[in-house]
Amino acid sequence: MRRISLLVPVMLAHADHVGLTAGRQGRTGIVLAVGFATFMLSTSILRANVPNLVMAGTAETIHGLHFADLPYLLRHAPVLGVLRGWFRSARS
């Protein structure tokens, strides 16, 4: 909910900028897309939420650590993908 509350005003300002006034279907579509996309991003493999991004930026600045998604994907893809698919197929 926090991500949605942060992104909706930004996207409404963008809709105003491109000429999508209140009550138009495009403006409603933008708001719905933000609502659905922020949920999907936060439940996918990428760490896409504000507190984790702040923590990663702080760790990079203070400690010189660099977080990358490819090593994370390579390390966790077998568990997140293969085993999860196997458990789902075994249950059905």
PDB file of C-alpha atoms in Angstrom:
ATOM      1  CA  MET A   1       0.000   0.000   0.000  1.00  0.00           C
ATOM      2  CA  ARG A   2       2.880   2.372   0.684  1.00  0.00           C
ATOM      3  CA  ARG A   3       4.277   1.979  -2.813  1.00  0.00           C
ATOM      4  CA  ILE A   4       0.879   2.660  -4.305  1.00  0.00           C
ATOM      5  CA  SER A   5       0.397   5.752  -2.144  1.00  0.00           C
ATOM      6  CA  LEU A   6       3.823   7.011  -3.254  1.00  0.00           C
ATOM      7  CA  LEU A   7       3.353   6.311  -6.959  1.00  0.00           C
ATOM      8  CA  VAL A   8      -0.273   7.304  -7.585  1.00  0.00           C
ATOM      9  CA  PRO A   9       0.278  11.073  -7.120  1.00  0.00           C
ATOM     10  CA  VAL A  10       3.319  10.902  -9.400  1.00  0.00           C
ATOM     11  CA  MET A  11       1.375   9.072 -12.089  1.00  0.00           C
ATOM     12  CA  LEU A  12      -1.608  11.422 -11.750  1.00  0.00           C
ATOM     13  CA  ALA A  13       0.746  14.353 -12.322  1.00  0.00           C
ATOM     14  CA  HIS A  14       2.100  12.526 -15.367  1.00  0.00           C
ATOM     15  CA  ALA A  15      -1.451  11.940 -16.619  1.00  0.00           C
ATOM     16  CA  ASP A  16      -2.176  15.669 -16.231  1.00  0.00           C
ATOM     17  CA  HIS A  17       1.009  16.458 -18.139  1.00  0.00           C
ATOM     18  CA  VAL A  18       0.027  14.295 -21.121  1.00  0.00           C
ATOM     19  CA  GLY A  19      -3.544  15.625 -21.159  1.00  0.00           C
ATOM     20  CA  LEU A  20      -5.485  12.854 -19.439  1.00  0.00           C
ATOM     21  CA  THR A  21      -7.974  14.820 -17.353  1.00  0.00           C
ATOM     22  CA  ALA A  22     -10.160  13.470 -14.567  1.00  0.00           C
ATOM     23  CA  GLY A  23     -12.831  11.040 -15.745  1.00  0.00           C
ATOM     24  CA  ARG A  24     -10.987   9.826 -18.857  1.00  0.00           C
ATOM     25  CA  GLN A  25     -10.400   6.111 -19.256  1.00  0.00           C
ATOM     26  CA  GLY A  26      -6.661   6.543 -19.815  1.00  0.00           C
ATOM     27  CA  ARG A  27      -6.267   8.233 -16.443  1.00  0.00           C
ATOM     28  CA  THR A  28      -8.189   5.418 -14.758  1.00  0.00           C
ATOM     29  CA  GLY A  29      -6.029   2.896 -16.597  1.00  0.00           C
ATOM     30  CA  ILE A  30      -2.849   4.551 -15.341  1.00  0.00           C
ATOM     31  CA  VAL A  31      -4.043   4.369 -11.736  1.00  0.00           C
ATOM     32  CA  LEU A  32      -5.085   0.725 -12.116  1.00  0.00           C
ATOM     33  CA  ALA A  33      -1.777  -0.148 -13.798  1.00  0.00           C
ATOM     34  CA  VAL A  34       0.155   1.380 -10.902  1.00  0.00           C
ATOM     35  CA  GLY A  35      -1.936  -0.561  -8.407  1.00  0.00           C
ATOM     36  CA  PHE A  36      -1.464  -3.892 -10.150  1.00  0.00           C
ATOM     37  CA  ALA A  37       2.160  -3.371 -11.193  1.00  0.00           C
ATOM     38  CA  THR A  38       3.416  -2.394  -7.751  1.00  0.00           C
ATOM     39  CA  PHE A  39       1.916  -5.541  -6.273  1.00  0.00           C
ATOM     40  CA  MET A  40       3.386  -7.753  -8.989  1.00  0.00           C
ATOM     41  CA  LEU A  41       6.837  -6.202  -8.696  1.00  0.00           C
ATOM     42  CA  SER A  42       6.968  -6.644  -4.947  1.00  0.00           C
ATOM     43  CA  THR A  43       6.052 -10.315  -5.157  1.00  0.00           C
ATOM     44  CA  SER A  44       8.421 -11.154  -8.000  1.00  0.00           C
ATOM     45  CA  ILE A  45      12.108 -12.004  -7.875  1.00  0.00           C
ATOM     46  CA  LEU A  46      13.320  -8.396  -7.769  1.00  0.00           C
ATOM     47  CA  ARG A  47      13.461  -6.587  -4.489  1.00  0.00           C
ATOM     48  CA  ALA A  48      11.201  -3.713  -5.489  1.00  0.00           C
ATOM     49  CA  ASN A  49      10.104  -1.863  -2.405  1.00  0.00           C
ATOM     50  CA  VAL A  50      11.119   1.430  -0.899  1.00  0.00           C
ATOM     51  CA  PRO A  51      12.612   0.237   2.437  1.00  0.00           C
ATOM     52  CA  ASN A  52      14.847  -2.316   0.728  1.00  0.00           C
ATOM     53  CA  LEU A  53      15.994   0.247  -1.826  1.00  0.00           C
ATOM     54  CA  VAL A  54      16.852   2.670   0.963  1.00  0.00           C
ATOM     55  CA  MET A  55      18.731  -0.058   2.841  1.00  0.00           C
ATOM     56  CA  ALA A  56      20.640  -1.073  -0.307  1.00  0.00           C
ATOM     57  CA  GLY A  57      21.566   2.523  -1.079  1.00  0.00           C
ATOM     58  CA  THR A  58      22.744   3.061   2.479  1.00  0.00           C
ATOM     59  CA  ALA A  59      24.807  -0.142   2.433  1.00  0.00           C
ATOM     60  CA  GLU A  60      26.397   0.879  -0.875  1.00  0.00           C
ATOM     61  CA  THR A  61      27.219   4.361   0.401  1.00  0.00           C
ATOM     62  CA  ILE A  62      28.474   3.491   3.880  1.00  0.00           C
ATOM     63  CA  HIS A  63      30.019   0.043   3.418  1.00  0.00           C
ATOM     64  CA  GLY A  64      30.860   0.033  -0.297  1.00  0.00           C
ATOM     65  CA  LEU A  65      28.692  -3.039  -0.938  1.00  0.00           C
ATOM     66  CA  HIS A  66      27.032  -3.470  -4.328  1.00  0.00           C
ATOM     67  CA  PHE A  67      23.812  -5.432  -4.684  1.00  0.00           C
ATOM     68  CA  ALA A  68      23.073  -6.909  -8.093  1.00  0.00           C
ATOM     69  CA  ASP A  69      20.055  -8.888  -9.234  1.00  0.00           C
ATOM     70  CA  LEU A  70      21.799 -11.397 -11.509  1.00  0.00           C
ATOM     71  CA  PRO A  71      23.793 -13.172  -8.761  1.00  0.00           C
ATOM     72  CA  TYR A  72      20.629 -13.195  -6.641  1.00  0.00           C
ATOM     73  CA  LEU A  73      18.701 -14.732  -9.545  1.00  0.00           C
ATOM     74  CA  LEU A  74      21.352 -17.357 -10.243  1.00  0.00           C
ATOM     75  CA  ARG A  75      21.549 -18.323  -6.587  1.00  0.00           C
ATOM     76  CA  HIS A  76      17.808 -18.496  -5.936  1.00  0.00           C
ATOM     77  CA  ALA A  77      16.320 -19.515  -9.317  1.00  0.00           C
ATOM     78  CA  PRO A  78      16.539 -23.262  -8.546  1.00  0.00           C
ATOM     79  CA  VAL A  79      14.598 -22.824  -5.329  1.00  0.00           C
ATOM     80  CA  LEU A  80      12.202 -20.141  -6.538  1.00  0.00           C
ATOM     81  CA  GLY A  81      11.544 -21.686  -9.922  1.00  0.00           C
ATOM     82  CA  VAL A  82      12.282 -25.378 -10.165  1.00  0.00           C
ATOM     83  CA  LEU A  83      11.300 -26.568  -6.700  1.00  0.00           C
ATOM     84  CA  ARG A  84       8.262 -24.327  -6.572  1.00  0.00           C
ATOM     85  CA  GLY A  85       7.091 -25.686  -9.921  1.00  0.00           C
ATOM     86  CA  TRP A  86       7.747 -29.223  -8.753  1.00  0.00           C
ATOM     87  CA  PHE A  87       5.729 -28.733  -5.558  1.00  0.00           C
ATOM     88  CA  ARG A  88       2.837 -27.203  -7.487  1.00  0.00           C
ATOM     89  CA  SER A  89       2.765 -30.064  -9.988  1.00  0.00           C
ATOM     90  CA  ALA A  90       3.020 -32.639  -7.179  1.00  0.00           C
ATOM     91  CA  ARG A  91      -0.016 -31.169  -5.424  1.00  0.00           C
ATOM     92  CA  SER A  92      -2.248 -31.308  -8.475  1.00  0.00           C
TER      93      SER A  92
END
